Short mmCIF file of N, CA and C in Angstrom, two decimals:
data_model
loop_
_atom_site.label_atom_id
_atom_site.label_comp_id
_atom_site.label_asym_id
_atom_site.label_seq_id
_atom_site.Cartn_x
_atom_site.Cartn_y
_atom_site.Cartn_z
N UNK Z 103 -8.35 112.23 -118.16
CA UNK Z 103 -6.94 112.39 -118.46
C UNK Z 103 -6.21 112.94 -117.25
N UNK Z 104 -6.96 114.06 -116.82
CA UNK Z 104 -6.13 114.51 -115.65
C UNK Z 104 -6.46 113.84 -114.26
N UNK Z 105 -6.73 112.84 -114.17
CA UNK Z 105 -6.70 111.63 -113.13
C UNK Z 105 -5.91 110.83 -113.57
N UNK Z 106 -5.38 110.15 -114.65
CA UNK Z 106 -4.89 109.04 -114.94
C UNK Z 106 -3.02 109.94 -114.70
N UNK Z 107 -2.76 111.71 -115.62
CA UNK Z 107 -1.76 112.18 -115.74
C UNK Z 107 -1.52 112.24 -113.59
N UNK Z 108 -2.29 112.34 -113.12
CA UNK Z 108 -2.14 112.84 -111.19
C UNK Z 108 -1.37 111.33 -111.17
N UNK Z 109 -2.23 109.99 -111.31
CA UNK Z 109 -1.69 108.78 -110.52
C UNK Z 109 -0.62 108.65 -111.13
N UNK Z 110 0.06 108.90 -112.33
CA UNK Z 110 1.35 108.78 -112.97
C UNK Z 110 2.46 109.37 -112.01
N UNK Z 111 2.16 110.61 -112.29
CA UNK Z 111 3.24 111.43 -111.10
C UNK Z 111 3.17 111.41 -109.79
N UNK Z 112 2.17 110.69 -109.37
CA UNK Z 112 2.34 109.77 -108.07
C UNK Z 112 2.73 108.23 -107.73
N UNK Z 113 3.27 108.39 -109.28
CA UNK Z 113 3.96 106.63 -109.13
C UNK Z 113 2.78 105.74 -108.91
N UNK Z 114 1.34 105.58 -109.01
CA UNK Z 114 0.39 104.68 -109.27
C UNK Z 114 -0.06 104.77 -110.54
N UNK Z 115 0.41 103.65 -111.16
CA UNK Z 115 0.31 103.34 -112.92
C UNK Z 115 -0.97 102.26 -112.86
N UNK Z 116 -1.05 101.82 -111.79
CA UNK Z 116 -2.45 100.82 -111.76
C UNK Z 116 -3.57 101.75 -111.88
N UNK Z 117 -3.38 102.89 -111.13
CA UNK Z 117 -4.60 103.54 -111.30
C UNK Z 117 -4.68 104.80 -112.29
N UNK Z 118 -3.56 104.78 -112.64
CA UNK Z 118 -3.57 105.51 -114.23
C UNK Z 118 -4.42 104.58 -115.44
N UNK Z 119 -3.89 103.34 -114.99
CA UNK Z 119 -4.49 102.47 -115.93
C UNK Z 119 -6.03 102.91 -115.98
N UNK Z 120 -6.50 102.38 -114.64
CA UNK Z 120 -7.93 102.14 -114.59
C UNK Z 120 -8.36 104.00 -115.13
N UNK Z 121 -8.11 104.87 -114.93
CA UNK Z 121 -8.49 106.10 -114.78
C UNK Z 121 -8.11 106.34 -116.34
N UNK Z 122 -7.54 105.60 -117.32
CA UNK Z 122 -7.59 105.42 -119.13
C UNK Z 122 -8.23 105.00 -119.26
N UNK Z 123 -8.79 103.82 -119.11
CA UNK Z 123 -10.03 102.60 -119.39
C UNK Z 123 -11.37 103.36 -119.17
N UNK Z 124 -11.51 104.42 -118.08
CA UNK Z 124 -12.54 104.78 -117.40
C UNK Z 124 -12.51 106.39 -118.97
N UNK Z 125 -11.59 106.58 -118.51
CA UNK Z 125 -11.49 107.92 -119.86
C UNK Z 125 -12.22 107.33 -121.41
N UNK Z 126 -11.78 106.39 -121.40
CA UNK Z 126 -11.97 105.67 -123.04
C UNK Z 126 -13.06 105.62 -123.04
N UNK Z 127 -13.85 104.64 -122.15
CA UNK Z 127 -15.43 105.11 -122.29
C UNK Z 127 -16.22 105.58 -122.47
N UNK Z 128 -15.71 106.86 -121.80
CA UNK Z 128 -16.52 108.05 -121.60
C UNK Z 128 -16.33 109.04 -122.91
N UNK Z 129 -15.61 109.00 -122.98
CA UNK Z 129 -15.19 110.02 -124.62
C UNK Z 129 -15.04 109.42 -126.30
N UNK Z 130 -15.62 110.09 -126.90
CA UNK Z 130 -15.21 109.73 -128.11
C UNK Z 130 -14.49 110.96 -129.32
N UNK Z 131 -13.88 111.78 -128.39
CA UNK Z 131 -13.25 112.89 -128.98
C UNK Z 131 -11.33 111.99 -129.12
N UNK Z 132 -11.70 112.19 -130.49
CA UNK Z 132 -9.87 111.46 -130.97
C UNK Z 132 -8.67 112.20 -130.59
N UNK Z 133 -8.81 113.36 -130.06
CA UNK Z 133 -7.71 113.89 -129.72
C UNK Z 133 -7.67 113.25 -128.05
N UNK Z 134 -8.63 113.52 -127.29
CA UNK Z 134 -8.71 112.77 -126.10
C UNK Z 134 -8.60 111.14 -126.27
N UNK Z 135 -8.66 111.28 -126.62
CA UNK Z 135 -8.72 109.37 -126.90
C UNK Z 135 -6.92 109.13 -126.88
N UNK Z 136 -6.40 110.00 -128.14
CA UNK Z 136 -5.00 109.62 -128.06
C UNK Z 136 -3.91 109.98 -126.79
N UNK Z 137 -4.62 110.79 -126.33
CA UNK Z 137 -4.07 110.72 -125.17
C UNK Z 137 -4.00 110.11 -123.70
N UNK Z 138 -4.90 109.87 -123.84
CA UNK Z 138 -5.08 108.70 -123.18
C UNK Z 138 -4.94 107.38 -123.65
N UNK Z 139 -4.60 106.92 -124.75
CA UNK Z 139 -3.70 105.62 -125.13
C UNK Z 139 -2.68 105.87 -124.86
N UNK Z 140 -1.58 106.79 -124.94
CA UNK Z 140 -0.63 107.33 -124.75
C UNK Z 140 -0.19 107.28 -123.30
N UNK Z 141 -1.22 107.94 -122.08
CA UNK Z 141 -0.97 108.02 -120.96
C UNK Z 141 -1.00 106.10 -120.39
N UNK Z 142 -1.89 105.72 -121.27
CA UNK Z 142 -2.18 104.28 -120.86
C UNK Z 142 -1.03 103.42 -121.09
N UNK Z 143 0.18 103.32 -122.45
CA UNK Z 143 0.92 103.03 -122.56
C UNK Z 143 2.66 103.35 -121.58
N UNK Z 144 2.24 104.83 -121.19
CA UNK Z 144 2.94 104.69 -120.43
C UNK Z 144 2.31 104.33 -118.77
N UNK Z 145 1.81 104.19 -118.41
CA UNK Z 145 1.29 103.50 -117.26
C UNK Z 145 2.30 102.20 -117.48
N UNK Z 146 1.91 101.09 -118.76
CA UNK Z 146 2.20 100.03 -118.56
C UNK Z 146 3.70 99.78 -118.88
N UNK Z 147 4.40 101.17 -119.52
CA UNK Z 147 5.75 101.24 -119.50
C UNK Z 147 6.28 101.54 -117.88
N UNK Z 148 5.60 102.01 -117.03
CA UNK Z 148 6.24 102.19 -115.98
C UNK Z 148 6.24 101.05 -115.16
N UNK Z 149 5.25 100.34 -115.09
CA UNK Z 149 5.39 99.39 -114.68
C UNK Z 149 6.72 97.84 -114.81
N UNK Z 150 6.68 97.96 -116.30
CA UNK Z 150 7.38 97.26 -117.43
C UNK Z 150 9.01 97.65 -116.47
N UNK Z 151 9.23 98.65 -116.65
CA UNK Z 151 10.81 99.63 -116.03
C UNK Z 151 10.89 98.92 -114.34
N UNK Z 152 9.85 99.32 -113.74
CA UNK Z 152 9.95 98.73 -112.33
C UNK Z 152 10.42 97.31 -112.08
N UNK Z 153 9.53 96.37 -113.13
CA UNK Z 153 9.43 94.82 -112.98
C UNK Z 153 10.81 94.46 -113.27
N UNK Z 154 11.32 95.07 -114.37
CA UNK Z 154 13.00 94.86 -115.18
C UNK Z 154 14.01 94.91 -114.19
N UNK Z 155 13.42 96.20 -113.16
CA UNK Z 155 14.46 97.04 -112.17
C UNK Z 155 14.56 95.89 -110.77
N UNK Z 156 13.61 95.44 -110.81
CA UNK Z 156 13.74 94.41 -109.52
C UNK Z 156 13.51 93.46 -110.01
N UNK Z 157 12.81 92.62 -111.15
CA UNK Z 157 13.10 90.86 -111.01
C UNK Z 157 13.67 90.60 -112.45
N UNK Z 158 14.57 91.67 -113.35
CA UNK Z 158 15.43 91.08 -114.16
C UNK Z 158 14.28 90.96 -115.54
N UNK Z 159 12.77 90.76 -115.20
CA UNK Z 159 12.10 89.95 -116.43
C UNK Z 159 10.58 91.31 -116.58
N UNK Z 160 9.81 91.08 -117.26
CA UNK Z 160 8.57 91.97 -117.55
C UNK Z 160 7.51 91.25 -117.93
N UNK Z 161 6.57 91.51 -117.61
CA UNK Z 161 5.08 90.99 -118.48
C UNK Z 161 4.15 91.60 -119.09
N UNK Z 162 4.10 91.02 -119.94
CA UNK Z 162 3.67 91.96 -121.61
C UNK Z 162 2.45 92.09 -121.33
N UNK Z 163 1.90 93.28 -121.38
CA UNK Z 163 0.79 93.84 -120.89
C UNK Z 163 -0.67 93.77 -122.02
N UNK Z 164 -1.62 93.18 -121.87
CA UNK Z 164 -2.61 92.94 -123.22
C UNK Z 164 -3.12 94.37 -123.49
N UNK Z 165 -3.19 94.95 -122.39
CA UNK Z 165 -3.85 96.50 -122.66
C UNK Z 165 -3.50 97.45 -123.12
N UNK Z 166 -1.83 96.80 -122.82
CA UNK Z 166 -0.58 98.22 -123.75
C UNK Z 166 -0.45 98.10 -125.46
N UNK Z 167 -1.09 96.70 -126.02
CA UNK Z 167 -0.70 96.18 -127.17
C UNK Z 167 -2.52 96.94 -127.17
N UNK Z 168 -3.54 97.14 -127.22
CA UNK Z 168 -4.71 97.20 -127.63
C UNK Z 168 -4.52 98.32 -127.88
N UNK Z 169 -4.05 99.43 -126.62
CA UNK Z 169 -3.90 101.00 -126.73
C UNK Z 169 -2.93 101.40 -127.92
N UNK Z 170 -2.02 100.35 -128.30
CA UNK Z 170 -0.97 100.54 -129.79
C UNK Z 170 -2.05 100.48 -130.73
N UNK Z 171 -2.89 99.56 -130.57
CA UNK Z 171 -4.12 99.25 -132.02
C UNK Z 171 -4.79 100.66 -132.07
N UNK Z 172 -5.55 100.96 -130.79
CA UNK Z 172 -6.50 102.14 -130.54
C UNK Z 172 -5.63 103.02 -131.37
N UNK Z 173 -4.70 103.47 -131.10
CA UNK Z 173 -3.82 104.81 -131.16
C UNK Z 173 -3.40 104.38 -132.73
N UNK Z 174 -3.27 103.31 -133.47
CA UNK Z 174 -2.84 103.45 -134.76
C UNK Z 174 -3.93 103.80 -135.52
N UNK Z 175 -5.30 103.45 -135.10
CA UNK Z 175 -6.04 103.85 -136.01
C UNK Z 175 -6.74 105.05 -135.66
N UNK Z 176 -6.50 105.62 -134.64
CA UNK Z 176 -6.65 106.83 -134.28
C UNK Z 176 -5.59 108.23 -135.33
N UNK Z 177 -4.43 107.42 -135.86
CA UNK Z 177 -3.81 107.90 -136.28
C UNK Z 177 -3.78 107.96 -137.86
N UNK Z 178 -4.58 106.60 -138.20
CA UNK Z 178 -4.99 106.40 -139.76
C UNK Z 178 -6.06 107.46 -140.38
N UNK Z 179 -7.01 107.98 -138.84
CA UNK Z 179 -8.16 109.14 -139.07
C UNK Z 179 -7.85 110.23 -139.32
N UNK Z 180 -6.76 110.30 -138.05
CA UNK Z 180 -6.09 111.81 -138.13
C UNK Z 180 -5.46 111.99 -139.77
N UNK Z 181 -4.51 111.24 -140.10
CA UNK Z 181 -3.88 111.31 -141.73
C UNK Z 181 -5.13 111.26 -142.60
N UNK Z 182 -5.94 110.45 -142.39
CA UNK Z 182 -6.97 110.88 -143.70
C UNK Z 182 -7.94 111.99 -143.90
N UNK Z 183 -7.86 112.90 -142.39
CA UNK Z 183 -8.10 114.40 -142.49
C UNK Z 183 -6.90 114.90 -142.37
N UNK Z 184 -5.72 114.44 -143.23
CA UNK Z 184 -4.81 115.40 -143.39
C UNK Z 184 -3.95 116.34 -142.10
N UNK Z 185 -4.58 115.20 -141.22
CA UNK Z 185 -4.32 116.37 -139.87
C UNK Z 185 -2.38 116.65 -139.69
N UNK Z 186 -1.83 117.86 -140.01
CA UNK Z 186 -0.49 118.11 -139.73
C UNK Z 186 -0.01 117.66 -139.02
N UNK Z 187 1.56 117.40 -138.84
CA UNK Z 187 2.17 117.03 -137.80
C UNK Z 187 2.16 117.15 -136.94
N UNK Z 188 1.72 118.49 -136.39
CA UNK Z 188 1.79 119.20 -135.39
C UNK Z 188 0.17 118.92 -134.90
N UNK Z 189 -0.26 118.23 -134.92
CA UNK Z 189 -2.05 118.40 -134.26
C UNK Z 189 -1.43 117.17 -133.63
N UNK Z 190 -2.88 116.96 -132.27
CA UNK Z 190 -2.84 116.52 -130.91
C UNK Z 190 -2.17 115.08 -130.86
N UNK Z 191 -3.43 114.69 -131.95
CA UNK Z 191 -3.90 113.08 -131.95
C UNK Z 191 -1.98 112.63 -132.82
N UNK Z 192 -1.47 113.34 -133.61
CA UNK Z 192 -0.25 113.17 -133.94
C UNK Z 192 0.38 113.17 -132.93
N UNK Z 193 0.43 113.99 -132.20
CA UNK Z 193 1.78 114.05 -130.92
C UNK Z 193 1.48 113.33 -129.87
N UNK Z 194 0.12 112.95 -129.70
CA UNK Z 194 0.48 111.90 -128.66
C UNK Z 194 0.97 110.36 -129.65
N UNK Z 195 0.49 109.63 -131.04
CA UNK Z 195 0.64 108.96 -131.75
C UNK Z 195 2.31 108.81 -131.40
N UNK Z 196 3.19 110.20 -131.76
CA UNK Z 196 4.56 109.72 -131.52
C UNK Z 196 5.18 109.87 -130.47
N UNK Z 197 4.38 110.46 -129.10
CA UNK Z 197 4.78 109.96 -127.61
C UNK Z 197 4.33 108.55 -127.15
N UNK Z 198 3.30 108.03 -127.85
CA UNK Z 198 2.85 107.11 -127.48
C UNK Z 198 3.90 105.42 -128.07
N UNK Z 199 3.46 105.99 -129.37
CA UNK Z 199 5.77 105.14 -130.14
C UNK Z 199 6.16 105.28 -129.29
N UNK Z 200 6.69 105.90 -128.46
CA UNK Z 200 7.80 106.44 -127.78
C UNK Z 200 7.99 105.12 -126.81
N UNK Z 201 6.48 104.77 -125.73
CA UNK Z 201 6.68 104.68 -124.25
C UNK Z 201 6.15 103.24 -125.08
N UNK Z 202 6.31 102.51 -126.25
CA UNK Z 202 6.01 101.35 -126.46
C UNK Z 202 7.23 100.41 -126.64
N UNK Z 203 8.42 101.51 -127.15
CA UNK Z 203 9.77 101.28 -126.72
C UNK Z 203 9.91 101.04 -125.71
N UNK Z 204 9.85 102.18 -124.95
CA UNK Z 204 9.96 102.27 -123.47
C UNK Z 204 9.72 100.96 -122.63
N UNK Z 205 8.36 100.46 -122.82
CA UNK Z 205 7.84 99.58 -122.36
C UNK Z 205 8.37 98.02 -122.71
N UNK Z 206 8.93 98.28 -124.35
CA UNK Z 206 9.60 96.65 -124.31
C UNK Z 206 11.30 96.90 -124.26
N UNK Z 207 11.97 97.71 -123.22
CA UNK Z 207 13.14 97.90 -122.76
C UNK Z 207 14.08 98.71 -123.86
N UNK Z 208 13.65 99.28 -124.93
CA UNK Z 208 14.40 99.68 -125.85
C UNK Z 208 14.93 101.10 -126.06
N UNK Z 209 16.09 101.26 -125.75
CA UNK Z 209 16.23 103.18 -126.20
C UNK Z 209 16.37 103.63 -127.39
N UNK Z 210 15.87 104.07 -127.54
CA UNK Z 210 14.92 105.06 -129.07
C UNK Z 210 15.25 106.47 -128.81
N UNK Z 211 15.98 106.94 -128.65
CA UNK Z 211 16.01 108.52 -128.27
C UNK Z 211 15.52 109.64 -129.24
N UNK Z 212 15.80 108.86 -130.62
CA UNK Z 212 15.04 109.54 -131.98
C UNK Z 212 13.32 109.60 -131.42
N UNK Z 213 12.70 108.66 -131.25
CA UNK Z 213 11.18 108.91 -130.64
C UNK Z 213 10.71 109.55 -129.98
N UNK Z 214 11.61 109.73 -128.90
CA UNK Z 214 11.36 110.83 -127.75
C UNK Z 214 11.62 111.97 -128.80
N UNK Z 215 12.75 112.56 -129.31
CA UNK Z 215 12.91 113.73 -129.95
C UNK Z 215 11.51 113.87 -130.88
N UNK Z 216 11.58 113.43 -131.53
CA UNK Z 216 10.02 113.53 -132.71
C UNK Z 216 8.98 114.13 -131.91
N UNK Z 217 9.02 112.91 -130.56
CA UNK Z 217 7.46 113.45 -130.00
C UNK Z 217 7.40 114.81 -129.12
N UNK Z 218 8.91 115.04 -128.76
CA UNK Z 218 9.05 116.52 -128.24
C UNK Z 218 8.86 117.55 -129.58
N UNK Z 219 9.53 117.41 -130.50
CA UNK Z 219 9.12 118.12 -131.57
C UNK Z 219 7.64 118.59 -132.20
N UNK Z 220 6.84 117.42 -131.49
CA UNK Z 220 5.64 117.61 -132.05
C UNK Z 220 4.87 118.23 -130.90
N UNK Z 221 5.03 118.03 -129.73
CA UNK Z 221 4.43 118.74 -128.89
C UNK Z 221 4.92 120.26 -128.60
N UNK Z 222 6.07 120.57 -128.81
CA UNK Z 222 6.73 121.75 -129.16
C UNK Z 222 6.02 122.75 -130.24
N UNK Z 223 5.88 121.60 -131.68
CA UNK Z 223 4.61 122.36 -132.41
C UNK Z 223 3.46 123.16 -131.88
N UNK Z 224 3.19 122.27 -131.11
CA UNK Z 224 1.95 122.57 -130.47
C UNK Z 224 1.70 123.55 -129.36
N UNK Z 225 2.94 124.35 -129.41
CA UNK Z 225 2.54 125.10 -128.07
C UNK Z 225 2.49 124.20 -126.76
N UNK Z 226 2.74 122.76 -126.69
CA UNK Z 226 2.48 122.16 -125.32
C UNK Z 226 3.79 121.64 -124.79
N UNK Z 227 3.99 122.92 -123.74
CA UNK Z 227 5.59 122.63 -122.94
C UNK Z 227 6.26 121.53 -121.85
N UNK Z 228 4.60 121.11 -121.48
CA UNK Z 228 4.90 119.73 -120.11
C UNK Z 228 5.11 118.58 -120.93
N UNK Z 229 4.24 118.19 -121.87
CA UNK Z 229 4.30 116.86 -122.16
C UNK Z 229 5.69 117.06 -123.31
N UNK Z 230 6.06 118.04 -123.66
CA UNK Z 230 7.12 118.56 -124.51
C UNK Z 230 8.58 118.14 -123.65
N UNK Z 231 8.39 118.78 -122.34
CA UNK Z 231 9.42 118.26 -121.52
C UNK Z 231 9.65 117.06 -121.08
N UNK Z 232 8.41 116.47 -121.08
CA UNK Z 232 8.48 115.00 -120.17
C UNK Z 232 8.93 113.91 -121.34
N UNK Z 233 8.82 114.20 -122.63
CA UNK Z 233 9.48 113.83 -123.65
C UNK Z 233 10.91 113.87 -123.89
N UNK Z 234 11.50 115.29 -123.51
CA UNK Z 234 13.30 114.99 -123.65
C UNK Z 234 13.75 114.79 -122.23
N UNK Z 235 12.66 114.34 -121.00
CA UNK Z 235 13.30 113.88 -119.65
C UNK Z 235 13.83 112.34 -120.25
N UNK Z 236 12.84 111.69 -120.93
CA UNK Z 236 12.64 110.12 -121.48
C UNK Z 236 13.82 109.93 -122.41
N UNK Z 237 13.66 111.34 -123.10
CA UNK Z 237 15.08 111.55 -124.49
C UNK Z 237 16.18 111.22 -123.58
N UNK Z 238 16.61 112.01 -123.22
CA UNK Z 238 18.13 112.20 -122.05
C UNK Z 238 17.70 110.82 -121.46
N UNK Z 239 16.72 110.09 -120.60
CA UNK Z 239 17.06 108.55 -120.27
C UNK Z 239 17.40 107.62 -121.62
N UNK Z 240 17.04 107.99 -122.44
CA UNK Z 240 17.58 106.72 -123.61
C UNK Z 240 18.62 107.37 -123.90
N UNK Z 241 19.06 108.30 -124.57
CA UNK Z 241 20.36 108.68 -124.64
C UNK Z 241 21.66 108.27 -123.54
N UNK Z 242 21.03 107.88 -122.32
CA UNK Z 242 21.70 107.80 -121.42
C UNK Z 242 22.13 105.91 -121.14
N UNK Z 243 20.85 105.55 -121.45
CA UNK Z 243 20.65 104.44 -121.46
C UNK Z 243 21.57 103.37 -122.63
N UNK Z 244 21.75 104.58 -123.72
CA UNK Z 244 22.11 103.98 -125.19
C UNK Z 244 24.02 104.45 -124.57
N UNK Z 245 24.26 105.07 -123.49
CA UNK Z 245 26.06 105.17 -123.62
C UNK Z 245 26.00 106.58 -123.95
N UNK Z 246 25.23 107.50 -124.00
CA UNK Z 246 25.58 109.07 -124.97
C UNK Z 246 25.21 110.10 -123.81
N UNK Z 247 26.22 109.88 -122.33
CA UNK Z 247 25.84 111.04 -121.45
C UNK Z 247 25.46 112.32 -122.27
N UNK Z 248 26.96 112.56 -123.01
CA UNK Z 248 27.11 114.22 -123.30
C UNK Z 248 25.82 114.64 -123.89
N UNK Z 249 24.84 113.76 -124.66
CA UNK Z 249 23.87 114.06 -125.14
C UNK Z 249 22.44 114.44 -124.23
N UNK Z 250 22.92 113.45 -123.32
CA UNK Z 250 21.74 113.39 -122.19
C UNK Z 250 21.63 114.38 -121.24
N UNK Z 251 22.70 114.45 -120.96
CA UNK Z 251 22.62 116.04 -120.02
C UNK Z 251 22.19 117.10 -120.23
N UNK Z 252 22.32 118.00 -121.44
CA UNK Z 252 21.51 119.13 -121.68
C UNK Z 252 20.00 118.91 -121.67
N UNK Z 253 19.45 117.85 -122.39
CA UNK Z 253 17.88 117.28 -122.25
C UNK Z 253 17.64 117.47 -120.59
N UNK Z 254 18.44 116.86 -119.85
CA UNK Z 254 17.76 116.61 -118.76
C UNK Z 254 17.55 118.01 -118.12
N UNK Z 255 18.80 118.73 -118.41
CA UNK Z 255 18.74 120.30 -117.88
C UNK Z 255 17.47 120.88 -118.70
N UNK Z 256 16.92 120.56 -119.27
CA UNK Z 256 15.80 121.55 -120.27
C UNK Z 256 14.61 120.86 -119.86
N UNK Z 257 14.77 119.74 -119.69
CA UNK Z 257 13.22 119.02 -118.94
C UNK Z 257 13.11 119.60 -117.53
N UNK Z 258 13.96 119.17 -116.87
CA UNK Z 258 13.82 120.19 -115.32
C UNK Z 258 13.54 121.27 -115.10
N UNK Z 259 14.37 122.66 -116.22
CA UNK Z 259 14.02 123.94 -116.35
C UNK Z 259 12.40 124.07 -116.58
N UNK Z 260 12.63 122.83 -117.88
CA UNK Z 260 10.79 123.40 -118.46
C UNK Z 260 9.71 123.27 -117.29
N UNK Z 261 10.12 122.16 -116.38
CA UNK Z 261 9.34 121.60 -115.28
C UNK Z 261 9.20 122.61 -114.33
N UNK Z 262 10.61 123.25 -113.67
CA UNK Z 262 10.34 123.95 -113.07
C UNK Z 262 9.86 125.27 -113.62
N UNK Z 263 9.73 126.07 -114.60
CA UNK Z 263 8.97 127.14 -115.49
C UNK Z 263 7.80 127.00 -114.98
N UNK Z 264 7.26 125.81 -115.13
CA UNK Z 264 5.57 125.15 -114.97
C UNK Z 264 5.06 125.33 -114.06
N UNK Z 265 6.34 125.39 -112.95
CA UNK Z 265 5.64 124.91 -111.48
C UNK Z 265 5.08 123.39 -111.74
N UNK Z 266 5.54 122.36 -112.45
CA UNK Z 266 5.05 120.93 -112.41
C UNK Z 266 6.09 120.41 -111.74
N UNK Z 267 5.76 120.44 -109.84
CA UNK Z 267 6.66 119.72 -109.35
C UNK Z 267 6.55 118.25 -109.38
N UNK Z 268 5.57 117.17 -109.94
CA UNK Z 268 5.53 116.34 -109.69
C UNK Z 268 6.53 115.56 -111.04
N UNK Z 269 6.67 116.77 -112.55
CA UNK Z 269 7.78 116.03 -112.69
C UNK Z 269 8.79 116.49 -113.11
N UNK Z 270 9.09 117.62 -111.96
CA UNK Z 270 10.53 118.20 -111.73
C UNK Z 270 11.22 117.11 -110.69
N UNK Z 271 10.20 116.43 -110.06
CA UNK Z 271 10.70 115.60 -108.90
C UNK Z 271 10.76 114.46 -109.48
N UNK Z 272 10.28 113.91 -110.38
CA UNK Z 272 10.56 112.75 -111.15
C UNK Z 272 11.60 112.68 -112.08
N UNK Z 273 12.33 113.68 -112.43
CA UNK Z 273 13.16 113.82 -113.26
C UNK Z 273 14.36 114.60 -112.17
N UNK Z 274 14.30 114.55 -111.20
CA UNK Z 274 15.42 114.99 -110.17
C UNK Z 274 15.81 113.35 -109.41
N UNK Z 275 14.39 112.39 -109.57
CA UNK Z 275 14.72 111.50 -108.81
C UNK Z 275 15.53 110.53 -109.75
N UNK Z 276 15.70 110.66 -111.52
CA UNK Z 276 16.17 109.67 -112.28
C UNK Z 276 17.44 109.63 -112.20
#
């Protein structure tokens, strides 16, 4: 995970990819698992954003639609142990919604909020932030500055709190 989360915030989503694929293998713990479908989906959402940003068009990724399968029934396990909203394999489930929007051009800003909410549950403040950085881009994206601006001020703060310059600088560069 924390190879695939490094090549992200270094803008290599190819090797986020491979460094999910390589994670999936190796683990069969469902909370790790969902996160890394999650990190994997957004890999292929970043890519998806780039391709849009320079040739107008995208290509639908087979690995981003498998990691939606992985992660739903990762999520059918979690509900049939009752697992709360607030547990892992849930919050990446609705960050992972999130960057599937993301990925087929759509702003959802309700998704991002949920999945900040749920990582917020959780005591987890980075992926909490990097959630209303995405919020404030669809809000922004959807026409609703006034909405977007405080998000973005609270993702940066939270970023910089962290000392996570890689995405205080990603969210300074949007």
């Amino acid at each position: 995970r924390g190879r695939a989360e490094l090549a992200l915030w270094r803008a290599r989503p190819e090797d986020a990819a491979a460094a999910v694929a390589d994670g999936l293998r190796l683990t069969s713990d469902d909370e790790m698992r969902a996160r890394l479908c999650w990190l994997g989906l957004r890999a292929a959402a970043d890519v998806a954003e780039h391709q849009r940003a320079t040739t107008g068009t995208w290509d639908a990724r087979p690995e981003a639609a498998e990691l939606a399968r992985l992660l739903g029934r990762l999520e059918e396990r979690a509900l049939g142990r009752r697992a709360p909203a607030a547990s892992e394999v849930r919050a990446a489930v609705a960050t992972g919604e999130a960057e599937r929007a993301r990925l087929e051009g759509r702003a959802e800003p309700e998704r991002w909020a949920e999945a900040a909410r749920r990582w917020d549950g959780l005591g987890f403040p980075a992926p909490a932030g990097y959630c209303r950085w995405r919020q404030a881009a669809a809000e922004l994206s959807a026409g609703r500055r006034a909405e977007a601006l405080p998000l973005w001020r609270a993702a940066w703060q939270g970023a910089a709190d962290l000392g996570a310059d890689g995405q205080r600088e990603a969210i300074e560069a949007d």
